């Protein structure tokens, strides 16, 4: 097995628009359809590395695909060594702003490189990264969006039951804070005291309003309060964290580990949840996990449970895997949740592959 002979022969990107099982409506936005870009790294060994990007809206599908097409010539005949490819692409785009589409594309390519690399080594990704297949605690994040507080209790019961979940997350940030409190109380009455409950403001508040609301939520028995204000206001987050006793969770919008370190330096939060699409793919996650380890900070994931379960399996301060089923309609083998835990699949690679019949159905042309 000579890795120097394992090379890229083609890169393909396909845009799909997949319906949500439960359309997400938050205090900041409503997303109508699940816009994904499917990435395939074809190799000279007839192995294909897979990954996908969630681009939030149909309008972002075309520019994301075009960005991948623009990078493709740089990857022709490159050896699939993920860390070397990360260094190579970082140098190529050093003077570019990698905080937007380009950064997400580089992350998506990195995920596909690692998938192909792990397949070549005939090992699950988590084992290639030095870890083992083990159960990762998982919370259900597929529902409890902004809705009538009186009707949310039944949905909460269903979300707990569908995978034996021991934790779920609710979205808050309604114009009238009393409706948020009513929502959380109705959920708690429905699921009981033994199920963990988190809440997410989706960056919908200013600092003063956030302090007021989060202080009140200190009495609700929440495992964390997530993203109350603008994601890059680290000093504002630090003010809020210092005023409340419930742990503050941020991090899904961190675009690299340098930003993560800035946030940690000002004590912006208690917990962090990087998004593998934004933090730099598998390679970026490993660096984020090292920073979290040094600072003894619990690390959870944001979206992308298929690859995040592998990454949390090698994260020393592993906390929670966020379960989202958004890509399930185009996946050949969606991950399974059993009694509130997910295990990385015991097959070579990340386990991501496509249901080609569904891809054809949802393809945007």
Coordinates of C-alpha atoms in Angstrom, one line a residue:
X1 CA 0.0 0.0 0.0
X2 CA 1.8 3.1 -1.3
X3 CA 0.0 6.3 -0.5
X4 CA 2.1 8.2 -2.9
X5 CA 0.3 6.5 -5.7
X6 CA -3.2 7.3 -4.4
X7 CA -4.2 10.4 -6.4
X8 CA -7.2 12.6 -7.4
X9 CA -8.5 12.1 -10.9
X10 CA -11.6 14.3 -10.7
X11 CA -13.7 16.5 -8.4
X12 CA -17.5 16.7 -8.8
X13 CA -20.1 18.9 -7.1
X14 CA -23.8 18.4 -7.4
X15 CA -26.5 20.8 -6.0
X16 CA -29.6 19.3 -4.5
X17 CA -32.7 20.8 -2.8
X18 CA -34.1 18.4 -0.2
X19 CA -37.3 18.9 1.7
X20 CA -37.1 19.2 5.5
X21 CA -39.0 16.7 7.6
X22 CA -39.6 19.6 10.0
X23 CA -38.9 23.0 8.4
X24 CA -36.6 25.1 10.7
X25 CA -38.1 28.4 11.8
X26 CA -35.9 30.3 14.3
X27 CA -36.0 33.8 15.8
X28 CA -33.6 34.9 13.1
X29 CA -34.8 33.1 10.0
X30 CA -37.0 30.6 8.3
X31 CA -35.4 28.1 5.9
X32 CA -37.7 26.7 3.3
X33 CA -35.6 23.9 1.8
X34 CA -32.4 22.1 2.6
X35 CA -29.9 23.3 0.1
X36 CA -26.9 20.9 -0.1
X37 CA -23.9 20.6 -2.4
X38 CA -22.7 17.0 -2.7
X39 CA -18.9 16.6 -3.2
X40 CA -17.2 13.6 -4.8
X41 CA -13.4 13.2 -4.9
X42 CA -12.7 10.5 -7.6
X43 CA -9.4 8.6 -7.3
X44 CA -7.2 6.4 -9.4
X45 CA -8.1 3.5 -7.1
X46 CA -11.8 3.6 -7.9
X47 CA -12.5 4.9 -4.4
X48 CA -14.6 8.0 -4.1
X49 CA -14.4 10.4 -1.1
X50 CA -17.7 11.9 -0.2
X51 CA -18.9 15.0 1.8
X52 CA -21.6 17.5 1.6
X53 CA -22.1 21.2 2.4
X54 CA -25.2 22.8 3.8
X55 CA -25.4 26.2 2.1
X56 CA -28.7 27.5 3.7
X57 CA -30.5 28.7 0.6
X58 CA -31.1 27.8 -3.0
X59 CA -29.3 31.1 -4.0
X60 CA -26.0 29.8 -2.6
X61 CA -26.0 26.5 -4.6
X62 CA -24.7 27.8 -7.8
X63 CA -21.8 30.0 -6.4
X64 CA -20.7 27.1 -4.2
X65 CA -20.6 24.6 -7.1
X66 CA -18.8 27.2 -9.2
X67 CA -16.2 27.7 -6.4
X68 CA -15.5 24.0 -6.3
X69 CA -15.2 23.9 -10.1
X70 CA -12.7 26.8 -9.9
X71 CA -10.5 24.9 -7.4
X72 CA -10.7 21.6 -9.3
X73 CA -7.7 22.3 -11.6
X74 CA -5.5 22.8 -8.6
X75 CA -6.3 19.3 -7.4
X76 CA -5.6 17.3 -10.5
X77 CA -3.2 14.4 -9.9
X78 CA -2.6 15.5 -6.3
X79 CA -1.7 12.8 -3.8
X80 CA -4.5 12.3 -1.2
X81 CA -2.7 13.1 2.0
X82 CA -5.2 15.3 3.8
X83 CA -2.8 17.3 6.0
X84 CA -0.5 18.0 3.0
X85 CA -3.5 19.0 0.9
X86 CA -4.7 21.4 3.7
X87 CA -1.3 23.1 3.7
X88 CA -1.2 23.2 -0.1
X89 CA -4.6 24.8 -0.5
X90 CA -4.0 27.2 2.4
X91 CA -0.9 28.5 0.7
X92 CA -2.8 28.9 -2.6
X93 CA -5.5 31.0 -1.0
X94 CA -3.5 32.8 1.7
X95 CA -4.4 36.3 0.4
X96 CA -8.1 35.4 -0.1
X97 CA -10.9 35.9 2.5
X98 CA -11.7 32.3 3.5
X99 CA -14.6 33.3 5.8
X100 CA -17.4 32.8 3.2
X101 CA -18.1 30.4 0.4
X102 CA -14.4 29.7 -0.2
X103 CA -13.8 28.6 3.4
X104 CA -16.8 26.3 3.4
X105 CA -15.7 24.8 0.1
X106 CA -12.2 24.1 1.5
X107 CA -13.8 22.5 4.5
X108 CA -16.0 20.3 2.3
X109 CA -13.0 19.2 0.2
X110 CA -11.0 18.4 3.4
X111 CA -13.9 16.2 4.6
X112 CA -13.9 14.3 1.3
X113 CA -10.1 13.9 1.3
X114 CA -10.3 12.3 4.7
X115 CA -13.1 10.0 3.6
X116 CA -11.1 8.9 0.6
X117 CA -7.9 8.5 2.7
X118 CA -9.7 6.4 5.3
X119 CA -11.2 4.2 2.6
X120 CA -7.8 3.6 1.1
X121 CA -6.5 2.5 4.5
X122 CA -9.6 0.3 4.9
X123 CA -10.5 1.8 8.2
X124 CA -13.3 4.0 9.7
X125 CA -12.3 7.6 9.9
X126 CA -12.2 7.7 13.7
X127 CA -9.7 4.8 13.7
X128 CA -7.5 6.5 11.1
X129 CA -7.5 9.6 13.4
X130 CA -6.3 7.4 16.2
X131 CA -9.6 6.7 18.0
X132 CA -12.0 3.9 18.4
X133 CA -15.7 3.2 17.6
X134 CA -17.6 4.1 20.7
X135 CA -21.0 5.6 21.6
X136 CA -21.3 9.4 21.4
X137 CA -24.0 11.1 23.5
X138 CA -26.5 12.7 21.1
X139 CA -29.3 15.2 21.4
X140 CA -32.2 15.6 19.0
X141 CA -32.2 19.0 17.3
X142 CA -34.6 18.2 14.5
X143 CA -37.6 20.1 15.8
X144 CA -38.8 22.4 18.6
X145 CA -38.5 25.4 16.3
X146 CA -40.5 28.7 16.8
X147 CA -44.1 27.7 17.0
X148 CA -47.2 27.9 19.2
X149 CA -46.1 27.2 22.8
X150 CA -49.3 25.3 23.5
X151 CA -48.6 22.7 20.8
X152 CA -44.9 22.1 21.4
X153 CA -45.1 19.6 24.2
X154 CA -46.4 16.7 21.9
X155 CA -43.5 17.3 19.4
X156 CA -41.0 17.2 22.3
X157 CA -42.3 13.8 23.4
X158 CA -42.0 12.5 19.8
X159 CA -38.5 13.8 19.4
X160 CA -37.4 12.1 22.6
X161 CA -39.0 8.8 21.6
X162 CA -37.8 8.5 18.0
X163 CA -34.2 7.6 19.0
X164 CA -34.4 7.1 22.7
X165 CA -32.9 10.5 23.2
X166 CA -31.9 11.7 26.6
X167 CA -31.6 15.4 25.4
X168 CA -33.4 17.8 23.0
X169 CA -33.0 21.4 22.0
X170 CA -35.6 24.1 21.7
X171 CA -35.4 27.4 19.8
X172 CA -36.3 30.6 21.7
X173 CA -36.2 34.3 21.0
X174 CA -39.9 35.1 20.5
X175 CA -40.9 38.8 20.6
X176 CA -42.6 38.2 23.9
X177 CA -40.3 36.5 26.3
X178 CA -43.2 35.1 28.2
X179 CA -43.9 32.9 25.2
X180 CA -40.4 31.5 25.5
X181 CA -40.9 30.7 29.2
X182 CA -44.2 29.1 28.4
X183 CA -42.6 27.0 25.6
X184 CA -39.8 25.7 27.9
X185 CA -42.3 25.0 30.7
X186 CA -44.6 23.1 28.4
X187 CA -41.6 21.1 27.1
X188 CA -40.4 20.3 30.6
X189 CA -43.9 19.2 31.7
X190 CA -44.1 16.9 28.7
X191 CA -40.7 15.2 28.9
X192 CA -40.1 15.2 32.6
X193 CA -37.1 16.1 34.7
X194 CA -34.8 13.3 33.5
X195 CA -34.4 14.5 29.9
X196 CA -31.7 17.2 29.3
X197 CA -33.0 20.4 27.7
X198 CA -31.0 23.0 25.8
X199 CA -32.2 26.3 24.2
X200 CA -30.9 28.4 21.3
X201 CA -31.6 32.1 20.6
X202 CA -30.0 31.9 17.2
X203 CA -28.3 35.3 17.7
X204 CA -31.6 37.2 17.9
X205 CA -30.9 39.5 20.9
X206 CA -28.8 42.4 21.9
X207 CA -26.5 42.2 24.9
X208 CA -28.8 43.9 27.4
X209 CA -31.9 41.9 26.4
X210 CA -29.8 38.7 26.5
X211 CA -28.7 39.4 30.0
X212 CA -32.3 40.0 31.1
X213 CA -33.6 36.9 29.4
X214 CA -30.7 34.6 30.3
X215 CA -30.9 35.5 34.0
X216 CA -34.5 34.5 34.0
X217 CA -33.7 31.2 32.3
X218 CA -31.2 30.4 35.1
X219 CA -34.3 29.0 36.9
X220 CA -35.4 26.7 34.1
X221 CA -32.9 23.8 34.6
X222 CA -31.3 24.1 31.1
X223 CA -28.1 22.4 30.2
X224 CA -27.0 25.4 28.2
X225 CA -28.1 28.6 26.5
X226 CA -26.9 29.0 23.0
X227 CA -26.0 32.0 20.8
X228 CA -28.0 34.7 22.4
X229 CA -26.3 37.5 20.5
X230 CA -24.3 38.2 17.3
X231 CA -21.8 35.3 17.0
X232 CA -18.7 37.4 16.6
X233 CA -19.3 39.7 19.6
X234 CA -17.0 37.8 22.0
X235 CA -16.8 40.6 24.5
X236 CA -20.7 40.7 24.6
X237 CA -20.8 37.0 25.1
X238 CA -18.3 37.3 27.9
X239 CA -20.5 39.9 29.6
X240 CA -23.5 37.6 29.4
X241 CA -21.6 34.5 30.6
X242 CA -20.4 36.4 33.7
X243 CA -24.0 37.4 34.6
X244 CA -25.6 34.0 34.5
X245 CA -25.2 30.6 36.1
X246 CA -26.4 28.5 33.2
X247 CA -23.5 27.5 30.8
X248 CA -23.3 29.6 27.7
X249 CA -22.7 27.7 24.4
X250 CA -21.3 29.4 21.2
X251 CA -19.0 28.4 18.3
X252 CA -21.0 27.2 15.3
X253 CA -19.9 30.3 13.3
X254 CA -16.2 30.1 14.2
X255 CA -14.4 30.2 10.8
X256 CA -11.1 29.0 12.1
X257 CA -9.2 28.1 15.2
X258 CA -7.7 31.6 15.5
X259 CA -11.2 33.0 16.1
X260 CA -11.8 30.2 18.6
X261 CA -8.7 31.2 20.6
X262 CA -9.8 34.9 20.5
X263 CA -13.2 33.9 22.0
X264 CA -11.5 31.7 24.7
X265 CA -9.1 34.5 25.6
X266 CA -11.9 36.8 26.6
X267 CA -13.9 33.9 28.3
X268 CA -16.8 34.3 25.8
X269 CA -18.5 31.1 26.7
X270 CA -18.4 27.9 28.9
X271 CA -19.0 25.5 26.0
X272 CA -18.1 25.5 22.3
X273 CA -19.7 23.7 19.3
X274 CA -17.6 24.1 16.1
X275 CA -19.2 23.4 12.8
X276 CA -17.0 21.1 10.7
X277 CA -18.1 23.0 7.5
X278 CA -16.8 26.3 9.0
X279 CA -13.9 25.4 11.3
X280 CA -11.8 23.9 8.5
X281 CA -13.2 20.3 7.9
X282 CA -11.7 17.3 9.7
X283 CA -8.2 19.0 9.8
X284 CA -9.6 22.2 11.4
X285 CA -11.7 20.2 13.9
X286 CA -8.6 18.3 15.1
X287 CA -6.9 21.7 15.8
X288 CA -10.1 23.0 17.6
X289 CA -10.2 19.8 19.7
X290 CA -6.6 20.4 20.7
X291 CA -7.4 23.9 21.8
X292 CA -10.4 22.8 23.8
X293 CA -8.4 20.1 25.4
X294 CA -5.6 22.5 26.5
X295 CA -8.3 24.9 27.9
X296 CA -10.4 22.1 29.5
X297 CA -13.5 23.2 27.5
X298 CA -16.4 20.8 26.6
X299 CA -16.7 20.5 22.8
X300 CA -20.0 19.6 21.0
X301 CA -20.8 19.5 17.3
X302 CA -23.0 21.6 15.0
X303 CA -24.9 19.8 12.2
X304 CA -23.2 17.1 10.0
X305 CA -23.7 14.2 12.5
X306 CA -22.4 11.7 9.9
X307 CA -18.8 13.0 10.1
X308 CA -19.0 14.7 13.5
X309 CA -19.6 11.4 15.3
X310 CA -16.1 10.3 14.1
X311 CA -14.6 13.6 15.2
X312 CA -16.1 13.6 18.7
X313 CA -14.8 10.0 19.1
X314 CA -11.3 11.5 19.0
X315 CA -12.1 14.7 21.0
X316 CA -10.7 14.5 24.5
X317 CA -13.4 16.9 25.8
X318 CA -16.3 15.3 23.9
X319 CA -19.7 16.6 25.1
X320 CA -22.7 16.3 22.8
X321 CA -23.3 15.3 19.1
X322 CA -26.1 17.4 17.5
X323 CA -28.4 15.1 15.6
X324 CA -29.9 16.6 12.4
X325 CA -31.6 14.4 9.8
X326 CA -31.5 17.1 7.1
X327 CA -29.3 15.1 4.6
X328 CA -31.0 11.8 5.2
X329 CA -33.1 11.8 2.0
X330 CA -29.9 11.7 -0.2
X331 CA -27.8 9.4 2.1
X332 CA -27.5 5.7 1.3
X333 CA -27.1 4.8 4.9
X334 CA -28.2 7.5 7.4
X335 CA -26.7 7.3 10.8
X336 CA -28.7 5.5 13.5
X337 CA -29.5 6.7 17.0
X338 CA -29.9 4.0 19.7
X339 CA -30.9 4.9 23.2
X340 CA -29.6 8.5 22.7
X341 CA -26.2 7.5 21.4
X342 CA -24.5 7.3 17.9
X343 CA -21.6 5.1 17.1
X344 CA -19.4 5.9 14.0
X345 CA -20.1 3.3 11.4
X346 CA -17.7 0.4 11.4
X347 CA -16.9 0.7 7.7
X348 CA -14.0 2.3 5.8
X349 CA -14.2 6.0 5.5
X350 CA -16.8 8.4 7.1
X351 CA -19.8 6.3 6.0
X352 CA -21.2 9.0 3.8
X353 CA -22.5 7.8 0.4
X354 CA -25.3 8.8 -1.8
X355 CA -28.7 7.3 -2.6
X356 CA -28.3 8.1 -6.3
X357 CA -32.0 7.6 -7.0
X358 CA -32.8 10.3 -4.5
X359 CA -30.0 12.5 -5.7
X360 CA -31.5 12.4 -9.2
X361 CA -34.9 13.3 -7.8
X362 CA -33.7 16.4 -5.9
X363 CA -30.9 17.5 -8.2
X364 CA -31.1 21.2 -9.2
X365 CA -30.4 21.7 -12.8

